[in-house]
Amino acid sequence: MTGAPILQVEHLEMRFGGLVAVHDLSFAANRGDITALIGPNGAGKTTVFNCITGFYKPSTGMLRLVTSDGASHLLERLPDFRIAQEARVARTFQNIRLFPGMSLLENLLVAQHNTLMRASGYTVLGLFGFGSYTRAEAAAVENARYWLDRIGLLPRADDAAGELPYGAQRRLEIARAMCSAPELLCLDEPAAGLNARESAELEDLLLFIREQHRTSILLIEHDMSVVMRMSDRIVVLDYGTKICEGTPAQVRNDPKVIAAYLGVEEEEVDKVEAEVGL
Amino acid sequence: MEYFVQQLINGVALGSIYGLIAIGYTMVYGIIGMINFAHGDIFMVGAFVALITFLVLVAIGVTALPLALFLVLLVAMALTALYGWTVERIAYRPLRRSFRLAPLISAIGMSIILQNYVQIAQGARVKPLPPLITGGYTLFESNDFAVQLSNVQILIIWLTFTLMIAFSWMIAKTRLGRDMRACEQDARMASLVGVDTDRTISLTFVIGAALAAVAGMMYLLYYGVADFYIGFIAGVKAFTAAVLGGIGSLPGAMLGGLLIGLIETFWSAYFSVEYKDVAAFAVLIVVLIFLPTGILGRPEIEKV
């Protein structure tokens, strides 16, 4: 499956008033890959995510997503709920956004809204217990149980999501995103605030999602060990522009990336700038 | 004692009507965080639609009372729901991303428009409806005082409780209810998992208006009159009920409605009819001082 791009970002530009958060960014994420988007704080990574998921409308540029049925969707033109429905993009947030007052099970059922909408023929028929809808609802609950079991939270299915510890909330948010059966899963710093063990569990979960569900993943992450281990490709942003793109090995040794992350000694500035081509 | 029981019955009947209207306030507040000040007038429109439907049914010769009541209920709910949908569509949705006070002002505007529209279309005079449901039961009698439970009261209480159970079931168990609660908690997030939030909000208004229509019909049957202004006072009372019970909480709205109905009835019975509204609002103030989030409202706990 790897190879054909699932997401193509072309000349994406996002301005907030005079501030250019993302400037002329182009990259592609391949189907079946884990593509990481890294860069120092404020580089515009989350802004790119917000454009892809319809949270922001880009100032200019094109975001093309090709679903597995071959249909191509221009994300910048779709309202956000249709990006989830038709283009099959799901996301998680840097600061977790669950439905805190609803149970774990309900959090996962809301995410299956579209499957259930199709089953009820987009009407209120579901209310009256028609057979096909009842079956769809049962299947949705089964799917939710499957994910709860996978993230180890099945015993807490009926607790309110807001009562979970932080690491569990992160896992639940990923499970919720997966319940909407996405083709592209966008994770915004999924390892932030996790301890080493939780972080290892997260890596397992993401690999499981990629292998078993063939979901392509777009990842923002600051934990470089996670990024280097997991990613097939890495796109590095700094000040809203792409400074490097390639495999983990290529990115690790790129002087521009090292300069952007670590800064450079005073006397080396000229030398590095010459190398970088500034 | 007999007098007390009688007032209790009257209070529960009145409180049921307030409770049904209060649900509309509390649902809309829950989902988009605004007070829909036109909701009282939606209730008034419901009463008028019910009145007109009754007259039409009588004119075309439908006189079997249960059938007529059922048809009036259906027509009133459907047409009033359409009003609710329209109000949301033209007055609130265009202001969705605007600052918080804008939809509040347009809600007040909508309320004035609906009142004047009905005043012009139906005239300012009080419209009477001859008592349709008569009779009742005498529960017990002593000291020359008979405790009466009229058939209208039975209908009101029964219908309210049936609707409230059905409605609570819908919110707790169905997909639509789940979507509504998700929108209430985080509308943006709900739309990111594929919920069409605009549609869900529209349905909230439709359901709220349909319940208000039932309240309108029951008000009409209970008091036998309607005019273009009944929405204002009933609306303010129901809003008070919603705040008293804890705005955003559905059981709170039902409980608040009952309490306001009981307070008002008992105050008029034992103290003075003129000050019954003062009593209802005074209780609201006292409750808000000691329980700022209402009786069943959840206090917001901020995690640090």
XYZ file of C-alpha atoms in Angstrom:
582
model
C 0.000 0.000 0.000
C 2.891 2.323 0.671
C 3.763 4.642 -2.147
C 0.841 6.665 -3.454
C 0.366 9.901 -1.532
C -2.766 10.096 0.613
C -2.285 13.756 1.428
C -0.705 16.367 -0.780
C -0.111 19.808 0.646
C 0.719 22.323 -2.038
C 1.870 25.880 -1.467
C -0.019 26.150 1.788
C 0.026 29.636 3.257
C -1.655 30.699 6.485
C -1.608 34.308 7.580
C -3.124 35.798 10.706
C -3.229 39.501 9.941
C 0.388 40.395 9.344
C 1.772 37.224 10.858
C 2.721 34.522 8.393
C 2.383 31.290 10.373
C 2.965 28.945 7.454
C 4.675 30.066 4.267
C 4.547 28.256 0.933
C 4.631 24.791 2.441
C 4.473 21.753 0.174
C 4.843 18.154 1.211
C 3.139 14.829 0.733
C 2.265 12.025 3.135
C 2.228 8.562 1.642
C -0.504 6.051 2.233
C 0.350 3.635 5.003
C 3.251 5.729 6.264
C 3.832 7.480 9.525
C 4.824 10.969 8.501
C 6.179 13.214 11.233
C 5.983 16.973 11.250
C 8.643 18.396 13.538
C 10.187 21.738 14.270
C 10.921 24.080 17.173
C 8.068 25.639 19.128
C 6.116 28.138 17.065
C 7.263 26.657 13.768
C 3.664 26.343 12.554
C 3.127 22.611 12.947
C -0.212 22.838 14.703
C -1.338 25.485 12.224
C -0.739 22.996 9.425
C -2.866 20.475 11.333
C -5.584 23.021 11.850
C -5.683 23.694 8.124
C -5.836 19.990 7.275
C -8.681 19.287 9.694
C -10.717 22.325 8.748
C -10.165 24.216 11.979
C -8.688 27.051 9.931
C -9.297 27.932 6.337
C -5.878 28.415 4.697
C -5.121 31.821 3.197
C -3.923 30.184 -0.015
C -2.797 26.778 -1.147
C -4.277 23.411 -1.805
C -4.772 20.375 0.422
C -5.682 17.308 -1.569
C -6.639 14.106 0.173
C -7.136 10.911 -1.828
C -9.272 8.305 -0.069
C -8.811 4.596 -0.742
C -11.793 4.506 -3.097
C -9.795 6.834 -5.353
C -11.916 9.906 -4.688
C -9.976 13.093 -4.203
C -11.084 15.745 -1.727
C -9.955 19.345 -1.514
C -9.885 19.877 2.226
C -9.662 23.649 2.111
C -13.130 23.725 0.556
C -14.948 21.383 2.938
C -16.639 22.376 6.205
C -14.984 20.593 9.124
C -17.667 17.975 9.768
C -17.492 16.887 6.121
C -13.707 16.545 6.344
C -14.337 13.902 8.978
C -17.292 12.395 7.107
C -16.084 12.265 3.526
C -12.338 12.799 3.457
C -11.931 10.547 6.500
C -9.489 12.663 8.463
C -9.474 12.417 12.262
C -7.290 14.227 14.747
C -6.275 14.528 18.356
C -5.229 17.649 20.204
C -2.163 18.875 22.017
C -4.418 19.796 24.928
C -6.783 16.841 25.054
C -10.336 17.528 23.927
C -12.593 14.706 24.997
C -16.256 15.062 25.889
C -15.436 15.066 29.604
C -18.970 14.622 30.943
C -19.816 11.652 28.748
C -18.816 8.073 29.425
C -15.881 6.468 27.645
C -18.276 4.348 25.634
C -20.315 7.368 24.603
C -17.198 9.247 23.558
C -16.446 6.442 21.158
C -20.047 6.165 19.960
C -20.278 9.854 19.075
C -17.287 9.331 16.817
C -19.227 6.674 14.931
C -21.959 9.168 14.177
C -21.485 8.842 10.427
C -21.741 5.076 10.281
C -24.927 5.327 12.311
C -26.261 8.164 10.178
C -25.841 6.032 7.073
C -27.557 3.098 8.768
C -30.557 5.217 9.659
C -30.789 6.654 6.148
C -30.161 10.171 7.508
C -33.570 10.248 9.169
C -35.040 9.746 12.591
C -36.005 6.168 11.717
C -33.373 4.982 14.171
C -35.603 6.189 16.983
C -38.211 3.589 16.168
C -35.913 0.616 16.392
C -35.748 -0.514 12.770
C -33.746 -3.715 12.438
C -30.895 -2.440 10.321
C -30.362 0.508 12.622
C -30.438 -1.629 15.736
C -27.786 -3.855 14.182
C -25.667 -0.843 13.247
C -25.949 0.485 16.786
C -24.902 -2.902 18.172
C -21.964 -2.997 15.774
C -20.950 0.488 16.896
C -20.970 -0.599 20.523
C -18.934 -3.671 19.576
C -16.407 -1.503 17.754
C -16.184 0.814 20.757
C -15.559 -2.202 23.015
C -12.831 -3.403 20.681
C -10.986 -0.078 20.979
C -11.555 0.228 24.710
C -10.107 -3.232 25.102
C -7.158 -2.345 22.882
C -6.275 0.718 24.955
C -6.856 -1.195 28.180
C -9.802 0.861 29.417
C -12.655 -1.602 28.969
C -13.298 -1.922 32.734
C -13.903 1.827 32.888
C -16.290 2.004 29.914
C -19.069 3.659 31.893
C -16.972 6.213 33.775
C -16.943 9.832 32.714
C -14.029 10.557 30.394
C -13.001 13.584 32.443
C -12.211 11.362 35.436
C -9.476 9.394 33.664
C -5.805 9.999 34.387
C -3.915 12.001 31.822
C -2.222 9.155 29.972
C -5.482 7.240 29.670
C -7.211 10.340 28.296
C -4.567 10.518 25.578
C -5.182 6.894 24.616
C -8.931 7.431 24.662
C -8.603 10.413 22.362
C -6.719 8.265 19.856
C -9.329 5.512 20.180
C -12.066 8.033 19.575
C -10.329 9.276 16.456
C -9.985 5.673 15.244
C -13.685 5.010 15.829
C -14.543 7.423 13.045
C -12.702 4.957 10.733
C -10.250 7.521 9.399
C -7.859 7.004 6.524
C -5.584 9.738 7.809
C -5.026 10.107 11.530
C -3.464 13.391 12.657
C -1.875 13.246 16.104
C -0.772 16.472 17.748
C 1.949 15.648 20.284
C 0.496 12.338 21.447
C 3.485 11.593 23.696
C 3.465 14.946 25.506
C 3.266 14.483 29.253
C 3.562 10.702 29.124
C 6.094 8.780 31.173
C 8.477 6.323 29.556
C 6.187 3.334 29.950
C 3.122 5.136 28.657
C 5.180 6.420 25.788
C 6.198 2.884 24.851
C 2.543 1.803 24.999
C 1.683 4.665 22.710
C 4.275 3.565 20.170
C 2.790 0.074 20.246
C -0.671 1.465 19.707
C 0.386 3.593 16.755
C 2.224 0.718 15.094
C -0.818 -1.488 15.701
C -3.041 1.120 14.060
C -0.778 1.305 11.063
C -0.309 -2.436 10.635
C -3.806 -3.683 11.468
C -5.981 -0.836 10.299
C -3.840 0.486 7.468
C -4.406 4.010 8.668
C -1.878 6.581 7.540
C -0.594 8.733 10.360
C 0.530 12.328 10.419
C 2.364 13.032 13.635
C 3.520 16.147 15.426
C 5.907 15.253 18.200
C 8.680 16.828 20.217
C 10.014 13.599 21.670
C 12.769 12.920 19.142
C 13.325 9.329 20.205
C 9.692 8.569 19.380
C 9.894 10.430 16.089
C 13.115 8.785 14.970
C 11.909 5.287 15.848
C 8.439 5.531 14.388
C 8.515 7.740 11.328
C 8.891 6.676 7.741
C 9.318 10.259 6.637
C 9.957 13.479 8.481
C 9.118 17.026 7.436
C 10.950 19.718 9.389
C 9.436 23.175 9.752
C 11.028 26.320 11.068
C 9.373 29.742 11.068
C 6.557 28.388 8.922
C 8.699 27.109 6.080
C 9.958 23.643 5.299
C 13.686 23.392 5.925
C 14.127 19.674 5.358
C 12.267 16.537 4.360
C 13.411 12.930 4.280
C 13.946 9.729 6.183
C 14.894 9.886 9.879
C 18.554 9.251 8.988
C 18.626 12.063 6.454
C 16.919 14.503 8.764
C 19.136 13.662 11.726
C 22.259 14.640 9.848
C 20.927 17.705 8.101
C 22.848 20.814 9.240
C 19.802 23.060 8.815
C 17.842 20.921 11.212
C 20.663 20.889 13.710
C 20.930 24.663 13.417
C 17.208 25.155 13.867
C 17.053 22.925 16.920
C 20.299 23.592 18.705
C 21.232 26.990 17.404
C 24.870 27.539 16.466
C 27.938 29.043 18.113
C 28.568 32.708 17.382
C 31.666 32.073 15.296
C 30.032 29.273 13.372
C 27.061 31.349 12.249
C 28.687 32.528 9.033
C 29.916 29.077 8.186
C 26.543 27.445 8.815
C 24.680 30.202 7.022
C 26.905 29.687 4.028
C 26.155 25.983 4.118
C 22.472 26.600 4.580
C 22.538 29.086 1.744
C 21.302 32.176 3.523
C -55.460 19.953 54.903
C -58.002 19.630 52.080
C -57.167 23.087 50.961
C -53.478 22.189 50.974
C -53.982 19.059 48.850
C -56.074 21.021 46.389
C -53.353 23.633 46.012
C -50.762 20.900 45.605
C -52.709 19.489 42.651
C -53.140 22.929 41.110
C -49.470 23.685 41.616
C -48.275 20.475 39.992
C -50.499 21.094 36.964
C -49.200 24.639 36.557
C -45.632 23.537 37.253
C -45.878 20.902 34.523
C -46.577 23.597 31.977
C -43.642 25.693 33.191
C -41.413 22.637 33.193
C -42.140 21.843 29.546
C -41.272 25.393 28.529
C -38.202 25.434 30.768
C -36.761 22.423 28.922
C -36.565 24.552 25.786
C -34.563 27.234 27.606
C -32.212 24.827 29.265
C -31.543 22.755 26.120
C -30.698 25.768 24.009
C -28.543 27.205 26.773
C -26.749 23.881 27.108
C -25.954 23.553 23.463
C -25.093 27.082 22.347
C -24.763 28.935 25.638
C -27.396 31.576 24.919
C -30.778 32.359 26.415
C -33.402 32.082 23.708
C -35.652 34.916 24.807
C -38.039 34.197 21.953
C -38.881 30.823 23.476
C -41.778 32.192 25.558
C -43.279 33.557 22.377
C -42.823 30.209 20.666
C -44.995 28.858 23.487
C -47.562 31.570 22.737
C -47.498 30.677 19.027
C -48.062 27.061 20.061
C -51.160 28.072 22.028
C -52.510 29.991 19.039
C -51.819 27.173 16.588
C -53.660 24.845 18.960
C -56.584 27.283 19.221
C -56.869 27.677 15.453
C -56.604 23.942 14.890
C -59.399 23.321 17.410
C -61.649 25.803 15.608
C -60.816 24.311 12.203
C -61.543 20.807 13.463
C -64.877 21.924 14.884
C -65.695 23.655 11.593
C -65.029 20.532 9.539
C -66.978 18.442 12.003
C -64.349 16.505 13.929
C -66.030 16.431 17.293
C -64.732 13.229 18.866
C -62.707 14.726 21.696
C -59.783 12.256 21.948
C -59.243 12.345 18.177
C -59.488 16.130 18.108
C -57.009 16.464 20.976
C -54.582 14.115 19.286
C -54.782 15.968 15.971
C -54.415 19.348 17.662
C -51.372 18.067 19.507
C -49.748 16.834 16.305
C -50.501 19.966 14.285
C -49.432 22.295 17.087
C -46.170 20.440 17.617
C -45.367 20.311 13.903
C -46.161 23.929 13.087
C -44.584 25.355 16.224
C -41.473 23.270 15.599
C -41.312 24.910 12.199
C -41.428 28.307 13.917
C -38.635 27.224 16.238
C -36.533 26.043 13.313
C -37.130 29.288 11.415
C -36.225 31.466 14.383
C -32.929 29.645 14.786
C -32.213 29.721 11.077
C -32.777 33.438 10.524
C -31.950 34.992 13.895
C -29.244 32.848 15.520
C -27.332 30.818 12.988
C -25.959 33.810 11.050
C -24.627 35.115 14.377
C -23.065 31.835 15.483
C -19.471 33.063 15.283
C -20.316 36.541 16.471
C -19.761 37.971 19.943
C -21.907 36.559 22.727
C -24.364 39.395 23.135
C -25.373 39.532 19.464
C -27.677 36.484 19.468
C -29.148 37.662 22.767
C -30.199 40.936 21.192
C -31.563 39.194 18.120
C -33.494 36.833 20.429
C -35.181 39.824 22.052
C -35.881 41.167 18.566
C -37.383 37.841 17.544
C -39.583 37.896 20.645
C -40.925 41.354 19.756
C -41.500 40.292 16.143
C -43.450 37.173 17.125
C -45.611 39.087 19.621
C -46.476 41.795 17.138
C -46.982 39.342 14.320
C -49.569 37.446 16.339
C -51.113 40.687 17.558
C -51.601 41.891 13.999
C -52.612 38.532 12.557
C -54.970 37.515 15.378
C -55.946 40.790 16.993
C -55.038 42.024 20.435
C -58.219 40.777 22.106
C -58.132 37.772 24.412
C -59.240 34.679 22.477
C -61.480 32.340 24.414
C -61.846 28.622 23.900
C -64.968 27.041 25.396
C -64.006 24.418 27.971
C -63.579 21.181 26.046
C -62.593 18.815 28.772
C -64.965 19.064 31.659
C -65.604 17.064 34.736
C -63.204 15.407 37.082
C -63.021 13.461 40.248
C -63.721 14.464 43.779
C -60.921 12.875 45.720
C -62.316 13.422 49.175
C -64.560 15.811 50.931
C -64.666 17.181 54.427
C -65.461 20.403 56.266
C -67.505 21.497 53.253
C -64.401 21.463 51.089
C -64.169 19.045 48.163
C -60.727 18.262 46.782
C -61.110 18.176 43.016
C -58.852 16.633 40.426
C -60.189 17.783 37.094
C -59.784 15.842 33.880
C -57.766 18.686 32.381
C -55.315 18.457 35.237
C -55.028 14.705 34.790
C -54.352 15.210 31.102
C -51.731 17.892 31.771
C -49.858 15.912 34.386
C -50.032 12.650 32.456
C -48.938 14.222 29.171
C -46.088 16.111 30.811
C -44.701 13.088 32.552
C -45.004 10.909 29.450
C -43.199 13.507 27.366
C -40.508 14.041 29.950
C -39.789 10.331 30.199
C -39.697 9.982 26.415
C -37.504 13.027 26.156
C -35.063 11.913 28.856
C -34.815 8.558 27.137
C -34.061 10.275 23.865
C -31.280 12.372 25.382
C -29.743 9.459 27.247
C -30.031 6.644 24.752
C -30.374 7.732 21.151
C -27.801 8.872 18.653
C -29.409 12.301 18.418
C -29.269 12.705 22.189
C -25.631 11.658 22.207
C -24.828 14.140 19.456
C -26.610 16.876 21.391
C -24.623 16.146 24.536
C -21.411 16.041 22.536
C -22.207 19.433 20.993
C -23.013 20.748 24.446
C -19.613 19.707 25.774
C -17.445 20.707 22.842
C -19.206 21.698 19.650
C -16.021 22.169 17.653
C -14.731 18.757 18.636
C -18.086 17.157 17.810
C -17.870 18.527 14.308
C -14.314 17.200 13.999
C -15.568 13.666 14.602
C -18.187 14.216 11.908
C -21.264 15.540 13.716
C -23.096 18.207 11.725
C -23.403 20.702 14.563
C -25.686 23.124 12.706
C -28.163 20.330 12.102
C -27.969 19.187 15.711
C -28.572 22.731 16.949
C -31.545 23.087 14.588
C -33.017 19.873 15.945
C -32.568 21.177 19.474
C -34.692 24.187 18.613
C -37.246 22.000 16.854
C -37.623 19.708 19.874
C -37.726 22.620 22.320
C -40.424 24.319 20.246
C -42.460 21.117 19.967
C -42.450 20.753 23.760
C -43.396 24.425 24.111
C -46.307 23.774 21.729
C -47.572 21.024 24.012
C -47.292 23.472 26.903
C -49.186 26.041 24.815
C -51.997 23.645 24.103
C -52.256 22.639 27.756
C -52.268 26.272 28.850
C -55.122 26.888 26.440
C -57.096 23.928 27.749
C -56.407 24.864 31.368
C -57.181 28.564 31.268
C -59.397 28.617 28.185
C -57.891 31.858 26.895
C -54.906 32.984 24.897
C -53.600 36.338 23.774
C -50.457 37.533 22.108
C -48.872 38.476 25.417
C -49.071 35.196 27.373
C -45.614 34.217 26.110
C -43.883 36.951 28.012
C -44.874 36.101 31.571
C -44.891 32.350 30.988
C -41.505 32.669 29.305
C -39.985 34.608 32.183
C -41.397 32.109 34.688
C -40.065 29.146 32.720
C -36.704 30.833 32.374
C -36.716 31.336 36.139
C -37.565 27.652 36.520
C -34.638 26.683 34.302
C -32.226 28.864 36.303
C -33.659 27.660 39.600
C -33.178 24.022 38.625
C -29.714 24.705 37.245
C -29.554 25.949 33.686
C -28.260 23.337 31.283
C -29.652 20.497 33.388
C -32.756 18.746 32.053
C -33.990 17.201 35.311
C -33.269 20.626 36.796
C -35.647 22.286 34.348
C -38.419 19.842 35.209
C -37.837 20.236 38.924
C -37.546 24.018 38.658
C -40.802 24.157 36.712
C -42.627 22.177 39.368
C -41.175 24.317 42.155
C -42.123 27.598 40.501
C -45.641 26.280 39.870
C -45.994 25.165 43.490
C -44.549 28.355 44.982
C -46.836 30.489 42.893
C -49.921 28.452 43.703
C -49.272 28.249 47.430
C -48.426 31.896 47.687
C -51.678 32.863 45.970
C -53.595 30.440 48.150
C -52.216 31.450 51.527
C -50.963 34.993 51.073
C -51.928 37.209 48.183
C -52.583 36.577 44.511
C -51.164 39.969 43.598
C -47.719 39.083 44.874
C -47.434 35.574 43.462
C -44.855 36.616 40.837
C -42.867 38.433 43.491
C -42.785 35.231 45.535
C -41.575 33.144 42.610
C -38.793 35.559 41.739
C -37.818 36.104 45.372
C -37.247 32.364 45.756
C -35.090 32.500 42.647
C -32.948 35.232 44.168
C -32.535 33.351 47.439
C -31.592 30.130 45.658
C -29.090 31.910 43.452
C -27.406 33.502 46.450
C -26.858 30.153 48.162
C -26.634 27.874 45.098
C -25.355 30.004 42.233
C -25.547 27.111 39.760
C -29.138 26.238 40.660
C -30.421 23.174 42.447
C -29.132 20.503 40.051
C -26.589 22.552 38.136
C -23.030 21.307 38.109
C -20.554 23.786 39.487
C -17.638 24.286 37.145
C -14.533 22.917 38.727
C -11.362 24.263 37.253
C -8.424 21.916 37.283
C -5.033 23.451 37.738
